Amino acid sequence: MKAFKFTLEAVRTLRARQEKIALEQYGKSVQTRDQAIAFLWKTREELEKIFEQRRQQAGGAVAGSLAQLEKWSKEVAAREKECLQNVQLANMRVETTWQELIAARKDREIVEKYLDRQRESYERSLDREEQKALDELAGRPGAANALTPAFAWN
């Protein structure tokens, strides 16, 4: 009998490649989200420093200095708001790429299950052919002598 050949090998390769690409995109989106979160935390730390400077200068500071702190505070607060939006967008992108990864993995698994079923079918047909050959061998005249050892006299 001829060797096993999977009829959908090209599809299997394509699905595996799609899953790998989806996994890479998911990894990149997670890294992007982590970077966005890190930048948000840096911005919040900067905002905390500004508030600490305000508290220290609350007793007797020059009006120009307070105005500069206020302006800086507004700029950092606007940056914090932008960072929050970036984190939310990054979270949505992570969720989207996660769903794409799950879909790609399911598509690959479907082809893998079909491969398994096709291989099992092939092995069953091999077993049938082998059994058929053994039955033919056993049905030949003189087959009983060929299958029994010479020393089995009783």
Tab-separated table of N, CA and C in Angstrom:
chain	number	residue	atom	x	y	z
A	1	MET	N	0.834	-1.182	0.000
A	1	MET	CA	0.000	0.000	0.000
A	1	MET	C	0.878	1.244	0.000
A	2	LYS	N	0.374	2.305	-0.591
A	2	LYS	CA	1.155	3.531	-0.666
A	2	LYS	C	1.194	4.239	0.688
A	3	ALA	N	2.179	5.098	0.843
A	3	ALA	CA	2.393	5.812	2.102
A	3	ALA	C	1.255	6.802	2.357
A	4	PHE	N	1.072	7.143	3.624
A	4	PHE	CA	0.028	8.076	4.014
A	4	PHE	C	0.361	9.460	3.487
A	5	LYS	N	-0.630	10.110	2.908
A	5	LYS	CA	-0.473	11.478	2.414
A	5	LYS	C	-1.716	12.247	2.824
A	6	PHE	N	-1.498	13.324	3.563
A	6	PHE	CA	-2.610	14.156	4.018
A	6	PHE	C	-3.042	15.051	2.879
A	7	THR	N	-4.308	15.001	2.547
A	7	THR	CA	-4.813	15.727	1.383
A	7	THR	C	-4.873	17.236	1.603
A	8	LEU	N	-4.928	17.664	2.854
A	8	LEU	CA	-5.043	19.097	3.153
A	8	LEU	C	-3.768	19.644	3.796
A	9	GLU	N	-2.628	19.142	3.385
A	9	GLU	CA	-1.363	19.580	3.977
A	9	GLU	C	-1.115	21.077	3.749
A	10	ALA	N	-1.487	21.572	2.579
A	10	ALA	CA	-1.301	23.003	2.295
A	10	ALA	C	-2.179	23.848	3.223
A	11	VAL	N	-3.405	23.395	3.462
A	11	VAL	CA	-4.308	24.119	4.365
A	11	VAL	C	-3.761	24.070	5.792
A	12	ARG	N	-3.226	22.916	6.168
A	12	ARG	CA	-2.653	22.761	7.512
A	12	ARG	C	-1.484	23.737	7.701
A	13	THR	N	-0.627	23.839	6.703
A	13	THR	CA	0.504	24.756	6.773
A	13	THR	C	0.017	26.198	6.861
A	14	LEU	N	-0.975	26.530	6.057
A	14	LEU	CA	-1.535	27.886	6.063
A	14	LEU	C	-2.139	28.223	7.421
A	15	ARG	N	-2.898	27.309	7.981
A	15	ARG	CA	-3.527	27.557	9.289
A	15	ARG	C	-2.481	27.697	10.391
A	16	ALA	N	-1.435	26.900	10.317
A	16	ALA	CA	-0.364	27.015	11.320
A	16	ALA	C	0.321	28.375	11.196
A	17	ARG	N	0.533	28.819	9.974
A	17	ARG	CA	1.160	30.133	9.752
A	17	ARG	C	0.248	31.250	10.262
A	18	GLN	N	-1.052	31.132	10.000
A	18	GLN	CA	-1.998	32.148	10.476
A	18	GLN	C	-2.016	32.198	12.001
A	19	GLU	N	-1.945	31.037	12.636
A	19	GLU	CA	-1.925	31.014	14.098
A	19	GLU	C	-0.643	31.662	14.626
A	20	LYS	N	0.481	31.396	13.973
A	20	LYS	CA	1.749	31.988	14.403
A	20	LYS	C	1.698	33.506	14.266
A	21	ILE	N	1.153	33.993	13.163
A	21	ILE	CA	1.035	35.437	12.951
A	21	ILE	C	0.116	36.055	14.003
A	22	ALA	N	-1.006	35.385	14.285
A	22	ALA	CA	-1.943	35.884	15.298
A	22	ALA	C	-1.273	35.923	16.675
A	23	LEU	N	-0.471	34.913	16.967
A	23	LEU	CA	0.234	34.883	18.249
A	23	LEU	C	1.247	36.026	18.338
A	24	GLU	N	1.949	36.292	17.250
A	24	GLU	CA	2.907	37.405	17.240
A	24	GLU	C	2.189	38.742	17.411
A	25	GLN	N	1.057	38.907	16.741
A	25	GLN	CA	0.303	40.155	16.872
A	25	GLN	C	-0.213	40.322	18.299
A	26	TYR	N	-0.653	39.237	18.892
A	26	TYR	CA	-1.120	39.300	20.281
A	26	TYR	C	0.031	39.718	21.203
A	27	GLY	N	1.192	39.120	21.003
A	27	GLY	CA	2.356	39.470	21.812
A	27	GLY	C	2.726	40.942	21.670
A	28	LYS	N	2.690	41.432	20.437
A	28	LYS	CA	3.005	42.848	20.210
A	28	LYS	C	1.973	43.761	20.861
A	29	SER	N	0.704	43.376	20.793
A	29	SER	CA	-0.328	44.220	21.400
A	29	SER	C	-0.197	44.227	22.925
A	30	VAL	N	0.199	43.106	23.507
A	30	VAL	CA	0.420	43.067	24.963
A	30	VAL	C	1.606	43.956	25.334
A	31	GLN	N	2.666	43.912	24.540
A	31	GLN	CA	3.824	44.774	24.809
A	31	GLN	C	3.450	46.247	24.689
A	32	THR	N	2.663	46.566	23.671
A	32	THR	CA	2.228	47.958	23.486
A	32	THR	C	1.389	48.420	24.670
A	33	ARG	N	0.507	47.547	25.133
A	33	ARG	CA	-0.314	47.894	26.303
A	33	ARG	C	0.569	48.106	27.529
A	34	ASP	N	1.546	47.229	27.718
A	34	ASP	CA	2.441	47.369	28.865
A	34	ASP	C	3.216	48.689	28.806
A	35	GLN	N	3.638	49.066	27.608
A	35	GLN	CA	4.339	50.337	27.450
A	35	GLN	C	3.412	51.510	27.760
A	36	ALA	N	2.160	51.409	27.310
A	36	ALA	CA	1.194	52.482	27.571
A	36	ALA	C	0.929	52.611	29.069
A	37	ILE	N	0.834	51.487	29.747
A	37	ILE	CA	0.610	51.501	31.198
A	37	ILE	C	1.827	52.096	31.917
A	38	ALA	N	3.016	51.703	31.466
A	38	ALA	CA	4.233	52.245	32.088
A	38	ALA	C	4.302	53.759	31.899
A	39	PHE	N	3.957	54.235	30.710
A	39	PHE	CA	3.980	55.685	30.466
A	39	PHE	C	2.920	56.390	31.313
A	40	LEU	N	1.765	55.751	31.492
A	40	LEU	CA	0.729	56.316	32.355
A	40	LEU	C	1.246	56.456	33.790
A	41	TRP	N	1.922	55.421	34.274
A	41	TRP	CA	2.444	55.490	35.643
A	41	TRP	C	3.512	56.578	35.781
A	42	LYS	N	4.352	56.728	34.771
A	42	LYS	CA	5.353	57.803	34.824
A	42	LYS	C	4.675	59.170	34.857
A	43	THR	N	3.632	59.318	34.067
A	43	THR	CA	2.897	60.586	34.036
A	43	THR	C	2.250	60.852	35.388
A	44	ARG	N	1.687	59.816	35.995
A	44	ARG	CA	1.062	59.984	37.313
A	44	ARG	C	2.103	60.315	38.380
A	45	GLU	N	3.281	59.722	38.264
A	45	GLU	CA	4.350	60.061	39.210
A	45	GLU	C	4.754	61.521	39.062
A	46	GLU	N	4.812	61.979	37.810
A	46	GLU	CA	5.150	63.375	37.566
A	46	GLU	C	4.072	64.292	38.140
A	47	LEU	N	2.827	63.911	37.966
A	47	LEU	CA	1.721	64.682	38.513
A	47	LEU	C	1.786	64.705	40.043
A	48	GLU	N	2.161	63.597	40.634
A	48	GLU	CA	2.307	63.527	42.093
A	48	GLU	C	3.431	64.465	42.574
A	49	LYS	N	4.506	64.539	41.818
A	49	LYS	CA	5.600	65.455	42.162
A	49	LYS	C	5.120	66.909	42.127
A	50	ILE	N	4.303	67.209	41.134
A	50	ILE	CA	3.771	68.577	41.020
A	50	ILE	C	2.913	68.908	42.231
A	51	PHE	N	2.053	67.970	42.615
A	51	PHE	CA	1.196	68.210	43.779
A	51	PHE	C	2.031	68.359	45.051
A	52	GLU	N	3.104	67.612	45.151
A	52	GLU	CA	3.986	67.723	46.316
A	52	GLU	C	4.651	69.103	46.329
A	53	GLN	N	5.083	69.578	45.190
A	53	GLN	CA	5.693	70.918	45.120
A	53	GLN	C	4.663	71.986	45.472
A	54	ARG	N	3.434	71.809	45.057
A	54	ARG	CA	2.369	72.768	45.401
A	54	ARG	C	2.169	72.831	46.907
A	55	ARG	N	2.152	71.636	47.531
A	55	ARG	CA	1.967	71.605	48.982
A	55	ARG	C	3.113	72.318	49.695
A	56	GLN	N	4.319	72.109	49.198
A	56	GLN	CA	5.481	72.735	49.828
A	56	GLN	C	5.466	74.253	49.654
A	57	GLN	N	4.947	74.731	48.534
A	57	GLN	CA	4.949	76.162	48.263
A	57	GLN	C	3.646	76.837	48.696
A	58	ALA	N	2.748	76.109	49.289
A	58	ALA	CA	1.448	76.670	49.652
A	58	ALA	C	1.574	77.788	50.695
A	59	GLY	N	2.562	77.698	51.551
A	59	GLY	CA	2.708	78.676	52.625
A	59	GLY	C	3.134	80.055	52.156
A	60	GLY	N	4.080	80.116	51.319
A	60	GLY	CA	4.561	81.427	50.914
A	60	GLY	C	5.357	81.332	49.640
A	61	ALA	N	4.700	81.263	48.533
A	61	ALA	CA	5.386	81.141	47.249
A	61	ALA	C	5.092	82.349	46.385
A	62	VAL	N	5.950	82.590	45.468
A	62	VAL	CA	5.792	83.685	44.518
A	62	VAL	C	4.663	83.305	43.564
A	63	ALA	N	3.870	84.293	43.193
A	63	ALA	CA	2.716	84.035	42.324
A	63	ALA	C	3.148	83.457	40.980
A	64	GLY	N	4.273	83.903	40.469
A	64	GLY	CA	4.775	83.391	39.189
A	64	GLY	C	5.109	81.911	39.266
A	65	SER	N	5.677	81.526	40.382
A	65	SER	CA	6.036	80.123	40.595
A	65	SER	C	4.787	79.251	40.668
A	66	LEU	N	3.774	79.752	41.384
A	66	LEU	CA	2.513	79.001	41.468
A	66	LEU	C	1.820	78.922	40.109
A	67	ALA	N	1.892	79.992	39.346
A	67	ALA	CA	1.275	79.993	38.013
A	67	ALA	C	1.984	78.997	37.102
A	68	GLN	N	3.310	78.934	37.233
A	68	GLN	CA	4.066	77.980	36.421
A	68	GLN	C	3.709	76.542	36.823
A	69	LEU	N	3.587	76.285	38.119
A	69	LEU	CA	3.185	74.951	38.581
A	69	LEU	C	1.778	74.597	38.088
A	70	GLU	N	0.900	75.576	38.096
A	70	GLU	CA	-0.474	75.349	37.628
A	70	GLU	C	-0.481	74.990	36.145
A	71	LYS	N	0.303	75.724	35.378
A	71	LYS	CA	0.382	75.453	33.937
A	71	LYS	C	0.962	74.059	33.692
A	72	TRP	N	2.026	73.738	34.397
A	72	TRP	CA	2.671	72.429	34.265
A	72	TRP	C	1.700	71.323	34.679
A	73	SER	N	0.956	71.585	35.744
A	73	SER	CA	-0.028	70.626	36.235
A	73	SER	C	-1.099	70.342	35.182
A	74	LYS	N	-1.567	71.387	34.518
A	74	LYS	CA	-2.587	71.201	33.479
A	74	LYS	C	-2.041	70.402	32.301
A	75	GLU	N	-0.788	70.681	31.922
A	75	GLU	CA	-0.174	69.948	30.813
A	75	GLU	C	-0.025	68.463	31.138
A	76	VAL	N	0.411	68.176	32.348
A	76	VAL	CA	0.603	66.785	32.755
A	76	VAL	C	-0.750	66.085	32.912
A	77	ALA	N	-1.739	66.811	33.418
A	77	ALA	CA	-3.081	66.228	33.543
A	77	ALA	C	-3.654	65.893	32.159
A	78	ALA	N	-3.408	66.763	31.188
A	78	ALA	CA	-3.864	66.482	29.820
A	78	ALA	C	-3.123	65.275	29.262
A	79	ARG	N	-1.826	65.174	29.562
A	79	ARG	CA	-1.052	64.013	29.119
A	79	ARG	C	-1.552	62.735	29.791
A	80	GLU	N	-1.948	62.863	31.080
A	80	GLU	CA	-2.477	61.697	31.798
A	80	GLU	C	-3.782	61.227	31.153
A	81	LYS	N	-4.625	62.166	30.790
A	81	LYS	CA	-5.886	61.824	30.126
A	81	LYS	C	-5.609	61.110	28.796
A	82	GLU	N	-4.649	61.619	28.052
A	82	GLU	CA	-4.262	60.996	26.783
A	82	GLU	C	-3.710	59.590	27.017
A	83	CYS	N	-2.922	59.443	28.073
A	83	CYS	CA	-2.364	58.131	28.408
A	83	CYS	C	-3.466	57.137	28.758
A	84	LEU	N	-4.467	57.602	29.509
A	84	LEU	CA	-5.599	56.738	29.846
A	84	LEU	C	-6.314	56.260	28.582
A	85	GLN	N	-6.500	57.174	27.635
A	85	GLN	CA	-7.136	56.787	26.371
A	85	GLN	C	-6.275	55.772	25.628
A	86	ASN	N	-4.959	55.980	25.641
A	86	ASN	CA	-4.056	55.037	24.979
A	86	ASN	C	-4.110	53.658	25.628
A	87	VAL	N	-4.188	53.628	26.960
A	87	VAL	CA	-4.282	52.353	27.663
A	87	VAL	C	-5.598	51.654	27.314
A	88	GLN	N	-6.692	52.417	27.264
A	88	GLN	CA	-7.981	51.820	26.896
A	88	GLN	C	-7.948	51.268	25.470
A	89	LEU	N	-7.366	52.022	24.553
A	89	LEU	CA	-7.237	51.538	23.175
A	89	LEU	C	-6.353	50.297	23.112
A	90	ALA	N	-5.280	50.312	23.878
A	90	ALA	CA	-4.381	49.159	23.904
A	90	ALA	C	-5.091	47.933	24.484
A	91	ASN	N	-5.910	48.138	25.517
A	91	ASN	CA	-6.680	47.020	26.083
A	91	ASN	C	-7.655	46.451	25.061
A	92	MET	N	-8.295	47.330	24.304
A	92	MET	CA	-9.218	46.854	23.271
A	92	MET	C	-8.457	46.089	22.187
A	93	ARG	N	-7.284	46.579	21.836
A	93	ARG	CA	-6.465	45.895	20.822
A	93	ARG	C	-6.011	44.534	21.325
A	94	VAL	N	-5.650	44.441	22.594
A	94	VAL	CA	-5.260	43.152	23.171
A	94	VAL	C	-6.436	42.180	23.106
A	95	GLU	N	-7.610	42.641	23.460
A	95	GLU	CA	-8.793	41.780	23.422
A	95	GLU	C	-9.095	41.331	21.998
A	96	THR	N	-8.976	42.242	21.041
A	96	THR	CA	-9.226	41.900	19.641
A	96	THR	C	-8.222	40.866	19.137
A	97	THR	N	-6.950	41.101	19.417
A	97	THR	CA	-5.935	40.146	18.947
A	97	THR	C	-6.062	38.810	19.669
A	98	TRP	N	-6.522	38.827	20.915
A	98	TRP	CA	-6.764	37.573	21.641
A	98	TRP	C	-7.863	36.768	20.951
A	99	GLN	N	-8.934	37.436	20.574
A	99	GLN	CA	-10.028	36.747	19.875
A	99	GLN	C	-9.549	36.217	18.524
A	100	GLU	N	-8.721	36.995	17.830
A	100	GLU	CA	-8.171	36.535	16.556
A	100	GLU	C	-7.274	35.317	16.756
A	101	LEU	N	-6.501	35.310	17.830
A	101	LEU	CA	-5.642	34.170	18.136
A	101	LEU	C	-6.480	32.934	18.425
A	102	ILE	N	-7.528	33.097	19.211
A	102	ILE	CA	-8.397	31.953	19.520
A	102	ILE	C	-9.029	31.403	18.245
A	103	ALA	N	-9.491	32.281	17.380
A	103	ALA	CA	-10.103	31.846	16.113
A	103	ALA	C	-9.078	31.112	15.239
A	104	ALA	N	-7.870	31.638	15.156
A	104	ALA	CA	-6.832	30.994	14.353
A	104	ALA	C	-6.465	29.626	14.928
A	105	ARG	N	-6.414	29.543	16.249
A	105	ARG	CA	-6.096	28.269	16.894
A	105	ARG	C	-7.200	27.241	16.637
A	106	LYS	N	-8.451	27.671	16.702
A	106	LYS	CA	-9.562	26.754	16.417
A	106	LYS	C	-9.513	26.270	14.979
A	107	ASP	N	-9.219	27.188	14.057
A	107	ASP	CA	-9.123	26.805	12.645
A	107	ASP	C	-8.032	25.758	12.433
A	108	ARG	N	-6.891	25.944	13.096
A	108	ARG	CA	-5.802	24.974	12.972
A	108	ARG	C	-6.196	23.643	13.592
A	109	GLU	N	-6.852	23.690	14.742
A	109	GLU	CA	-7.240	22.459	15.415
A	109	GLU	C	-8.251	21.662	14.591
A	110	ILE	N	-9.113	22.337	13.860
A	110	ILE	CA	-10.073	21.645	13.000
A	110	ILE	C	-9.329	20.832	11.946
A	111	VAL	N	-8.325	21.452	11.333
A	111	VAL	CA	-7.550	20.743	10.317
A	111	VAL	C	-6.765	19.593	10.954
A	112	GLU	N	-6.234	19.816	12.161
A	112	GLU	CA	-5.497	18.755	12.862
A	112	GLU	C	-6.405	17.569	13.182
A	113	LYS	N	-7.638	17.845	13.599
A	113	LYS	CA	-8.579	16.753	13.884
A	113	LYS	C	-8.895	15.976	12.608
A	114	TYR	N	-9.037	16.697	11.508
A	114	TYR	CA	-9.294	16.026	10.234
A	114	TYR	C	-8.097	15.161	9.853
A	115	LEU	N	-6.884	15.662	10.086
A	115	LEU	CA	-5.673	14.882	9.840
A	115	LEU	C	-5.682	13.604	10.664
A	116	ASP	N	-6.018	13.727	11.938
A	116	ASP	CA	-6.071	12.550	12.810
A	116	ASP	C	-7.080	11.528	12.306
A	117	ARG	N	-8.269	12.011	11.904
A	117	ARG	CA	-9.279	11.084	11.384
A	117	ARG	C	-8.817	10.425	10.089
A	118	GLN	N	-8.180	11.182	9.223
A	118	GLN	CA	-7.701	10.625	7.955
A	118	GLN	C	-6.585	9.602	8.212
A	119	ARG	N	-5.718	9.887	9.173
A	119	ARG	CA	-4.643	8.945	9.509
A	119	ARG	C	-5.225	7.660	10.115
A	120	GLU	N	-6.223	7.797	10.979
A	120	GLU	CA	-6.868	6.613	11.556
A	120	GLU	C	-7.522	5.766	10.476
A	121	SER	N	-8.160	6.409	9.526
A	121	SER	CA	-8.782	5.699	8.407
A	121	SER	C	-7.727	4.955	7.595
A	122	TYR	N	-6.608	5.607	7.358
A	122	TYR	CA	-5.509	4.981	6.620
A	122	TYR	C	-4.990	3.757	7.370
A	123	GLU	N	-4.807	3.894	8.680
A	123	GLU	CA	-4.298	2.775	9.473
A	123	GLU	C	-5.297	1.621	9.523
A	124	ARG	N	-6.588	1.943	9.580
A	124	ARG	CA	-7.601	0.880	9.534
A	124	ARG	C	-7.553	0.139	8.204
A	125	SER	N	-7.383	0.871	7.117
A	125	SER	CA	-7.315	0.206	5.813
A	125	SER	C	-6.049	-0.646	5.714
A	126	LEU	N	-4.953	-0.193	6.324
A	126	LEU	CA	-3.739	-1.017	6.375
A	126	LEU	C	-3.993	-2.302	7.147
A	127	ASP	N	-4.679	-2.185	8.278
A	127	ASP	CA	-5.000	-3.361	9.083
A	127	ASP	C	-5.878	-4.335	8.298
A	128	ARG	N	-6.854	-3.796	7.562
A	128	ARG	CA	-7.726	-4.668	6.758
A	128	ARG	C	-6.931	-5.405	5.683
A	129	GLU	N	-6.037	-4.700	5.007
A	129	GLU	CA	-5.229	-5.341	3.971
A	129	GLU	C	-4.316	-6.402	4.562
A	130	GLU	N	-3.735	-6.104	5.725
A	130	GLU	CA	-2.877	-7.083	6.379
A	130	GLU	C	-3.672	-8.321	6.787
A	131	GLN	N	-4.869	-8.100	7.332
A	131	GLN	CA	-5.717	-9.222	7.717
A	131	GLN	C	-6.127	-10.028	6.486
A	132	LYS	N	-6.421	-9.361	5.401
A	132	LYS	CA	-6.795	-10.023	4.160
A	132	LYS	C	-5.638	-10.886	3.655
A	133	ALA	N	-4.421	-10.365	3.712
A	133	ALA	CA	-3.252	-11.131	3.281
A	133	ALA	C	-3.048	-12.343	4.172
A	134	LEU	N	-3.241	-12.181	5.484
A	134	LEU	CA	-3.108	-13.320	6.401
A	134	LEU	C	-4.192	-14.363	6.145
A	135	ASP	N	-5.404	-13.915	5.869
A	135	ASP	CA	-6.495	-14.851	5.577
A	135	ASP	C	-6.216	-15.624	4.291
A	136	GLU	N	-5.693	-14.949	3.287
A	136	GLU	CA	-5.358	-15.638	2.039
A	136	GLU	C	-4.245	-16.646	2.263
A	137	LEU	N	-3.264	-16.265	3.057
A	137	LEU	CA	-2.166	-17.167	3.362
A	137	LEU	C	-2.668	-18.390	4.127
A	138	ALA	N	-3.586	-18.177	5.037
A	138	ALA	CA	-4.122	-19.281	5.839
A	138	ALA	C	-5.040	-20.168	5.011
A	139	GLY	N	-5.664	-19.655	3.965
A	139	GLY	CA	-6.602	-20.432	3.155
A	139	GLY	C	-5.944	-21.251	2.062
A	140	ARG	N	-4.682	-21.138	1.843
A	140	ARG	CA	-3.982	-21.900	0.811
A	140	ARG	C	-3.834	-23.354	1.241
A	141	PRO	N	-3.806	-24.240	0.245
A	141	PRO	CA	-3.563	-25.656	0.592
A	141	PRO	C	-2.172	-25.808	1.206
A	142	GLY	N	-2.110	-26.590	2.247
A	142	GLY	CA	-0.847	-26.786	2.941
A	142	GLY	C	-0.500	-25.647	3.870
A	143	ALA	N	-1.427	-24.719	4.046
A	143	ALA	CA	-1.172	-23.567	4.902
A	143	ALA	C	-1.079	-23.971	6.358
A	144	ALA	N	-1.855	-24.961	6.740
A	144	ALA	CA	-1.804	-25.397	8.141
A	144	ALA	C	-0.410	-25.896	8.481
A	145	ASN	N	0.231	-26.608	7.555
A	145	ASN	CA	1.592	-27.102	7.801
A	145	ASN	C	2.581	-25.945	7.841
A	146	ALA	N	2.329	-24.920	7.028
A	146	ALA	CA	3.254	-23.787	6.983
A	146	ALA	C	3.162	-22.945	8.254
A	147	LEU	N	1.982	-22.929	8.844
A	147	LEU	CA	1.808	-22.080	10.022
A	147	LEU	C	2.115	-22.804	11.335
A	148	THR	N	2.103	-24.145	11.318
A	148	THR	CA	2.396	-24.869	12.561
A	148	THR	C	3.849	-25.297	12.557
A	149	PRO	N	4.485	-25.261	13.676
A	149	PRO	CA	5.890	-25.651	13.741
A	149	PRO	C	6.029	-27.156	13.491
A	150	ALA	N	7.158	-27.541	12.993
A	150	ALA	CA	7.422	-28.943	12.657
A	150	ALA	C	7.473	-29.820	13.893
A	151	PHE	N	7.857	-29.295	14.989
A	151	PHE	CA	8.010	-30.095	16.207
A	151	PHE	C	6.689	-30.226	16.992
A	152	ALA	N	5.582	-29.613	16.521
A	152	ALA	CA	4.304	-29.724	17.201
A	152	ALA	C	3.610	-30.983	16.725
A	153	TRP	N	4.013	-32.166	17.199
A	153	TRP	CA	3.499	-33.446	16.733
A	153	TRP	C	2.287	-33.906	17.502
A	154	ASN	N	1.970	-33.367	18.631
A	154	ASN	CA	0.793	-33.862	19.331
A	154	ASN	C	-0.263	-32.866	19.343
